[in-house]
PDB file of C-alpha atoms in Angstrom:
ATOM      1  CA  UNK A   1      68.033  15.380 -38.869  1.00  0.00           C
ATOM      2  CA  UNK A   2      66.575  11.557 -39.565  1.00  0.00           C
ATOM      3  CA  UNK A   3      63.979  11.069 -42.121  1.00  0.00           C
ATOM      4  CA  UNK A   4      61.564  10.833 -39.996  1.00  0.00           C
ATOM      5  CA  UNK A   5      61.885  14.040 -37.944  1.00  0.00           C
ATOM      6  CA  UNK A   6      62.210  15.566 -41.925  1.00  0.00           C
ATOM      7  CA  UNK A   7      58.983  14.288 -42.474  1.00  0.00           C
ATOM      8  CA  UNK A   8      57.022  15.269 -39.084  1.00  0.00           C
ATOM      9  CA  UNK A   9      58.281  18.889 -39.280  1.00  0.00           C
ATOM     10  CA  UNK A  10      57.445  19.089 -43.042  1.00  0.00           C
ATOM     11  CA  UNK A  11      53.566  17.985 -41.753  1.00  0.00           C
ATOM     12  CA  UNK A  12      53.631  20.207 -38.935  1.00  0.00           C
ATOM     13  CA  UNK A  13      53.905  23.205 -41.978  1.00  0.00           C
ATOM     14  CA  UNK A  14      51.732  21.860 -44.630  1.00  0.00           C
ATOM     15  CA  UNK A  15      49.959  18.592 -43.584  1.00  0.00           C
ATOM     16  CA  UNK A  16      47.281  19.624 -41.697  1.00  0.00           C
ATOM     17  CA  UNK A  17      45.465  21.254 -44.107  1.00  0.00           C
ATOM     18  CA  UNK A  18      45.412  18.244 -46.722  1.00  0.00           C
ATOM     19  CA  UNK A  19      44.201  15.894 -43.749  1.00  0.00           C
ATOM     20  CA  UNK A  20      47.603  13.983 -43.034  1.00  0.00           C
ATOM     21  CA  UNK A  21      47.916  13.966 -38.962  1.00  0.00           C
ATOM     22  CA  UNK A  22      51.599  14.504 -37.856  1.00  0.00           C
ATOM     23  CA  UNK A  23      50.926  10.846 -36.055  1.00  0.00           C
ATOM     24  CA  UNK A  24      50.511   9.142 -40.287  1.00  0.00           C
ATOM     25  CA  UNK A  25      53.130  10.416 -42.227  1.00  0.00           C
ATOM     26  CA  UNK A  26      55.918   9.032 -40.810  1.00  0.00           C
ATOM     27  CA  UNK A  27      54.382   6.165 -42.004  1.00  0.00           C
ATOM     28  CA  UNK A  28      53.193   7.185 -45.657  1.00  0.00           C
ATOM     29  CA  UNK A  29      55.854   7.929 -47.920  1.00  0.00           C
ATOM     30  CA  UNK A  30      57.718   4.992 -46.735  1.00  0.00           C
ATOM     31  CA  UNK A  31      54.206   2.997 -47.674  1.00  0.00           C
ATOM     32  CA  UNK A  32      54.457   4.913 -51.065  1.00  0.00           C
ATOM     33  CA  UNK A  33      57.624   4.170 -51.621  1.00  0.00           C
ATOM     34  CA  UNK A  34      57.131   0.083 -51.440  1.00  0.00           C
ATOM     35  CA  UNK A  35      53.730   0.242 -53.067  1.00  0.00           C
ATOM     36  CA  UNK A  36      55.505   1.168 -55.945  1.00  0.00           C
ATOM     37  CA  UNK A  37      58.638  -1.001 -55.633  1.00  0.00           C
ATOM     38  CA  UNK A  38      56.378  -4.240 -55.619  1.00  0.00           C
ATOM     39  CA  UNK A  39      54.474  -3.372 -58.960  1.00  0.00           C
ATOM     40  CA  UNK A  40      58.031  -1.309 -60.130  1.00  0.00           C
ATOM     41  CA  UNK A  41      59.309  -4.917 -59.624  1.00  0.00           C
ATOM     42  CA  UNK A  42      56.849  -7.781 -60.567  1.00  0.00           C
ATOM     43  CA  UNK A  43      57.334  -8.328 -63.609  1.00  0.00           C
ATOM     44  CA  UNK A  44      61.254  -8.815 -63.259  1.00  0.00           C
ATOM     45  CA  UNK A  45      62.559  -5.777 -64.606  1.00  0.00           C
ATOM     46  CA  UNK A  46      61.783  -1.799 -63.611  1.00  0.00           C
ATOM     47  CA  UNK A  47      61.423   0.548 -66.057  1.00  0.00           C
ATOM     48  CA  UNK A  48      63.026   4.107 -65.370  1.00  0.00           C
ATOM     49  CA  UNK A  49      59.757   5.889 -65.808  1.00  0.00           C
ATOM     50  CA  UNK A  50      58.967   3.654 -62.865  1.00  0.00           C
ATOM     51  CA  UNK A  51      61.567   4.749 -60.922  1.00  0.00           C
ATOM     52  CA  UNK A  52      60.494   8.580 -61.264  1.00  0.00           C
ATOM     53  CA  UNK A  53      56.660   8.008 -60.666  1.00  0.00           C
ATOM     54  CA  UNK A  54      57.737   6.151 -57.621  1.00  0.00           C
ATOM     55  CA  UNK A  55      59.700   9.495 -56.971  1.00  0.00           C
ATOM     56  CA  UNK A  56      57.375  11.708 -58.486  1.00  0.00           C
ATOM     57  CA  UNK A  57      54.367  10.424 -55.790  1.00  0.00           C
ATOM     58  CA  UNK A  58      56.151   9.983 -52.674  1.00  0.00           C
ATOM     59  CA  UNK A  59      56.725  13.901 -53.651  1.00  0.00           C
ATOM     60  CA  UNK A  60      53.356  14.201 -53.620  1.00  0.00           C
ATOM     61  CA  UNK A  61      52.784  12.893 -50.555  1.00  0.00           C
ATOM     62  CA  UNK A  62      55.083  15.831 -49.587  1.00  0.00           C
ATOM     63  CA  UNK A  63      52.873  17.926 -50.997  1.00  0.00           C
ATOM     64  CA  UNK A  64      55.808  18.985 -53.558  1.00  0.00           C
ATOM     65  CA  UNK A  65      58.601  19.648 -50.746  1.00  0.00           C
ATOM     66  CA  UNK A  66      61.577  19.563 -53.609  1.00  0.00           C
ATOM     67  CA  UNK A  67      64.038  19.493 -50.669  1.00  0.00           C
ATOM     68  CA  UNK A  68      62.365  15.790 -49.193  1.00  0.00           C
ATOM     69  CA  UNK A  69      63.924  14.436 -52.424  1.00  0.00           C
ATOM     70  CA  UNK A  70      67.188  13.239 -51.164  1.00  0.00           C
ATOM     71  CA  UNK A  71      64.815  11.585 -48.487  1.00  0.00           C
ATOM     72  CA  UNK A  72      62.883   9.954 -51.175  1.00  0.00           C
ATOM     73  CA  UNK A  73      65.390   8.620 -52.656  1.00  0.00           C
ATOM     74  CA  UNK A  74      67.516   7.278 -49.893  1.00  0.00           C
ATOM     75  CA  UNK A  75      63.650   5.193 -48.564  1.00  0.00           C
ATOM     76  CA  UNK A  76      63.803   3.735 -52.561  1.00  0.00           C
ATOM     77  CA  UNK A  77      67.798   3.112 -52.594  1.00  0.00           C
ATOM     78  CA  UNK A  78      66.640   0.851 -49.671  1.00  0.00           C
ATOM     79  CA  UNK A  79      64.242  -1.781 -51.345  1.00  0.00           C
ATOM     80  CA  UNK A  80      65.943  -1.374 -54.330  1.00  0.00           C
ATOM     81  CA  UNK A  81      69.357  -3.051 -52.298  1.00  0.00           C
ATOM     82  CA  UNK A  82      66.735  -5.256 -51.043  1.00  0.00           C
ATOM     83  CA  UNK A  83      65.198  -6.263 -54.387  1.00  0.00           C
ATOM     84  CA  UNK A  84      69.083  -6.365 -55.825  1.00  0.00           C
ATOM     85  CA  UNK A  85      70.179  -8.664 -52.532  1.00  0.00           C
ATOM     86  CA  UNK A  86      67.183 -11.100 -53.155  1.00  0.00           C
ATOM     87  CA  UNK A  87      64.135 -10.328 -55.149  1.00  0.00           C
ATOM     88  CA  UNK A  88      62.443 -12.433 -52.583  1.00  0.00           C
ATOM     89  CA  UNK A  89      63.413 -10.506 -49.536  1.00  0.00           C
ATOM     90  CA  UNK A  90      63.249  -6.921 -51.621  1.00  0.00           C
ATOM     91  CA  UNK A  91      59.384  -8.160 -51.649  1.00  0.00           C
ATOM     92  CA  UNK A  92      58.930  -9.478 -47.894  1.00  0.00           C
ATOM     93  CA  UNK A  93      60.165  -6.247 -46.444  1.00  0.00           C
ATOM     94  CA  UNK A  94      58.055  -4.029 -48.882  1.00  0.00           C
ATOM     95  CA  UNK A  95      55.065  -6.376 -47.656  1.00  0.00           C
ATOM     96  CA  UNK A  96      56.186  -5.836 -44.165  1.00  0.00           C
ATOM     97  CA  UNK A  97      56.039  -1.998 -44.901  1.00  0.00           C
ATOM     98  CA  UNK A  98      52.755  -2.644 -46.229  1.00  0.00           C
ATOM     99  CA  UNK A  99      51.207  -4.667 -43.582  1.00  0.00           C
ATOM    100  CA  UNK A 100      52.395  -1.711 -40.857  1.00  0.00           C
ATOM    101  CA  UNK A 101      50.579   0.789 -42.629  1.00  0.00           C
ATOM    102  CA  UNK A 102      47.518  -1.453 -43.275  1.00  0.00           C
ATOM    103  CA  UNK A 103      45.635   0.206 -39.691  1.00  0.00           C
ATOM    104  CA  UNK A 104      45.929   3.984 -41.393  1.00  0.00           C
ATOM    105  CA  UNK A 105      42.843   5.859 -42.394  1.00  0.00           C
ATOM    106  CA  UNK A 106      40.764   4.138 -45.615  1.00  0.00           C
ATOM    107  CA  UNK A 107      42.067   7.522 -47.968  1.00  0.00           C
ATOM    108  CA  UNK A 108      45.489   6.799 -47.316  1.00  0.00           C
ATOM    109  CA  UNK A 109      45.488   3.442 -47.753  1.00  0.00           C
ATOM    110  CA  UNK A 110      44.120   4.679 -51.115  1.00  0.00           C
ATOM    111  CA  UNK A 111      46.386   6.664 -51.513  1.00  0.00           C
ATOM    112  CA  UNK A 112      49.062   4.390 -51.441  1.00  0.00           C
ATOM    113  CA  UNK A 113      47.505   2.031 -53.896  1.00  0.00           C
ATOM    114  CA  UNK A 114      46.343   4.598 -56.072  1.00  0.00           C
ATOM    115  CA  UNK A 115      50.594   5.529 -56.520  1.00  0.00           C
ATOM    116  CA  UNK A 116      51.294   1.590 -57.022  1.00  0.00           C
ATOM    117  CA  UNK A 117      48.813   1.922 -60.025  1.00  0.00           C
ATOM    118  CA  UNK A 118      50.526   4.802 -61.285  1.00  0.00           C
ATOM    119  CA  UNK A 119      54.025   3.285 -60.941  1.00  0.00           C
ATOM    120  CA  UNK A 120      52.334   0.698 -63.256  1.00  0.00           C
ATOM    121  CA  UNK A 121      50.755   2.542 -65.416  1.00  0.00           C
ATOM    122  CA  UNK A 122      54.147   4.867 -65.475  1.00  0.00           C
ATOM    123  CA  UNK A 123      56.092   1.542 -67.731  1.00  0.00           C
ATOM    124  CA  UNK A 124      56.453   1.415 -71.411  1.00  0.00           C
ATOM    125  CA  UNK A 125      53.187   1.003 -72.948  1.00  0.00           C
ATOM    126  CA  UNK A 126      50.857   2.549 -70.100  1.00  0.00           C
ATOM    127  CA  UNK A 127      49.501  -0.321 -68.774  1.00  0.00           C
ATOM    128  CA  UNK A 128      49.467  -2.768 -66.188  1.00  0.00           C
ATOM    129  CA  UNK A 129      51.337  -6.228 -67.207  1.00  0.00           C
ATOM    130  CA  UNK A 130      49.597  -8.970 -65.404  1.00  0.00           C
ATOM    131  CA  UNK A 131      52.494  -9.406 -62.607  1.00  0.00           C
ATOM    132  CA  UNK A 132      52.265  -5.731 -61.918  1.00  0.00           C
ATOM    133  CA  UNK A 133      48.763  -6.177 -61.787  1.00  0.00           C
ATOM    134  CA  UNK A 134      48.605  -9.002 -59.475  1.00  0.00           C
ATOM    135  CA  UNK A 135      51.061  -6.998 -56.852  1.00  0.00           C
ATOM    136  CA  UNK A 136      48.479  -4.583 -56.879  1.00  0.00           C
ATOM    137  CA  UNK A 137      46.298  -7.035 -56.070  1.00  0.00           C
ATOM    138  CA  UNK A 138      48.533  -8.437 -53.359  1.00  0.00           C
ATOM    139  CA  UNK A 139      48.931  -4.433 -52.234  1.00  0.00           C
ATOM    140  CA  UNK A 140      45.163  -4.024 -51.712  1.00  0.00           C
ATOM    141  CA  UNK A 141      44.593  -6.800 -49.864  1.00  0.00           C
ATOM    142  CA  UNK A 142      47.760  -5.975 -47.409  1.00  0.00           C
ATOM    143  CA  UNK A 143      46.292  -2.731 -47.054  1.00  0.00           C
ATOM    144  CA  UNK A 144      42.642  -4.166 -46.608  1.00  0.00           C
ATOM    145  CA  UNK A 145      40.559  -2.374 -49.891  1.00  0.00           C
ATOM    146  CA  UNK A 146      38.611  -3.400 -52.135  1.00  0.00           C
ATOM    147  CA  UNK A 147      40.265  -4.088 -55.240  1.00  0.00           C
ATOM    148  CA  UNK A 148      36.720  -3.906 -57.883  1.00  0.00           C
ATOM    149  CA  UNK A 149      36.648  -0.580 -56.652  1.00  0.00           C
ATOM    150  CA  UNK A 150      40.074   0.691 -57.656  1.00  0.00           C
ATOM    151  CA  UNK A 151      40.213  -0.613 -60.934  1.00  0.00           C
ATOM    152  CA  UNK A 152      41.084  -3.784 -60.135  1.00  0.00           C
TER     153      UNK A 152
END
């Protein structure tokens, strides 16, 4: 079963009561992971706590279904590989995932931005560095969200 099929199957059981439509979930988790990767890599160094936070945020979108952890790791590994190959390529691929999500309902786009901010806050001092803040502003712009309403 593919990652997308597994997400849709999970949604059929749990997603409707959380306001996430079956057409939205296949893009929601990858968008959360992509946004988290943008912030985690923004300052040139990833903190293990940031990577754990990406996992936690993506798993939260799946309503805590731990059986999907391997799928989340696979998506995250793809982003890590993209950044390892070339930083600009990794950045551009993550932006493309977010651009695909930019027409999602506002509450879902806001969830993606909040997840990215949580990833940045998971770093060593708990505050966003300037490059992480810049990445969060870029995420807000791509997702068509007002940064000022999200603490940016």
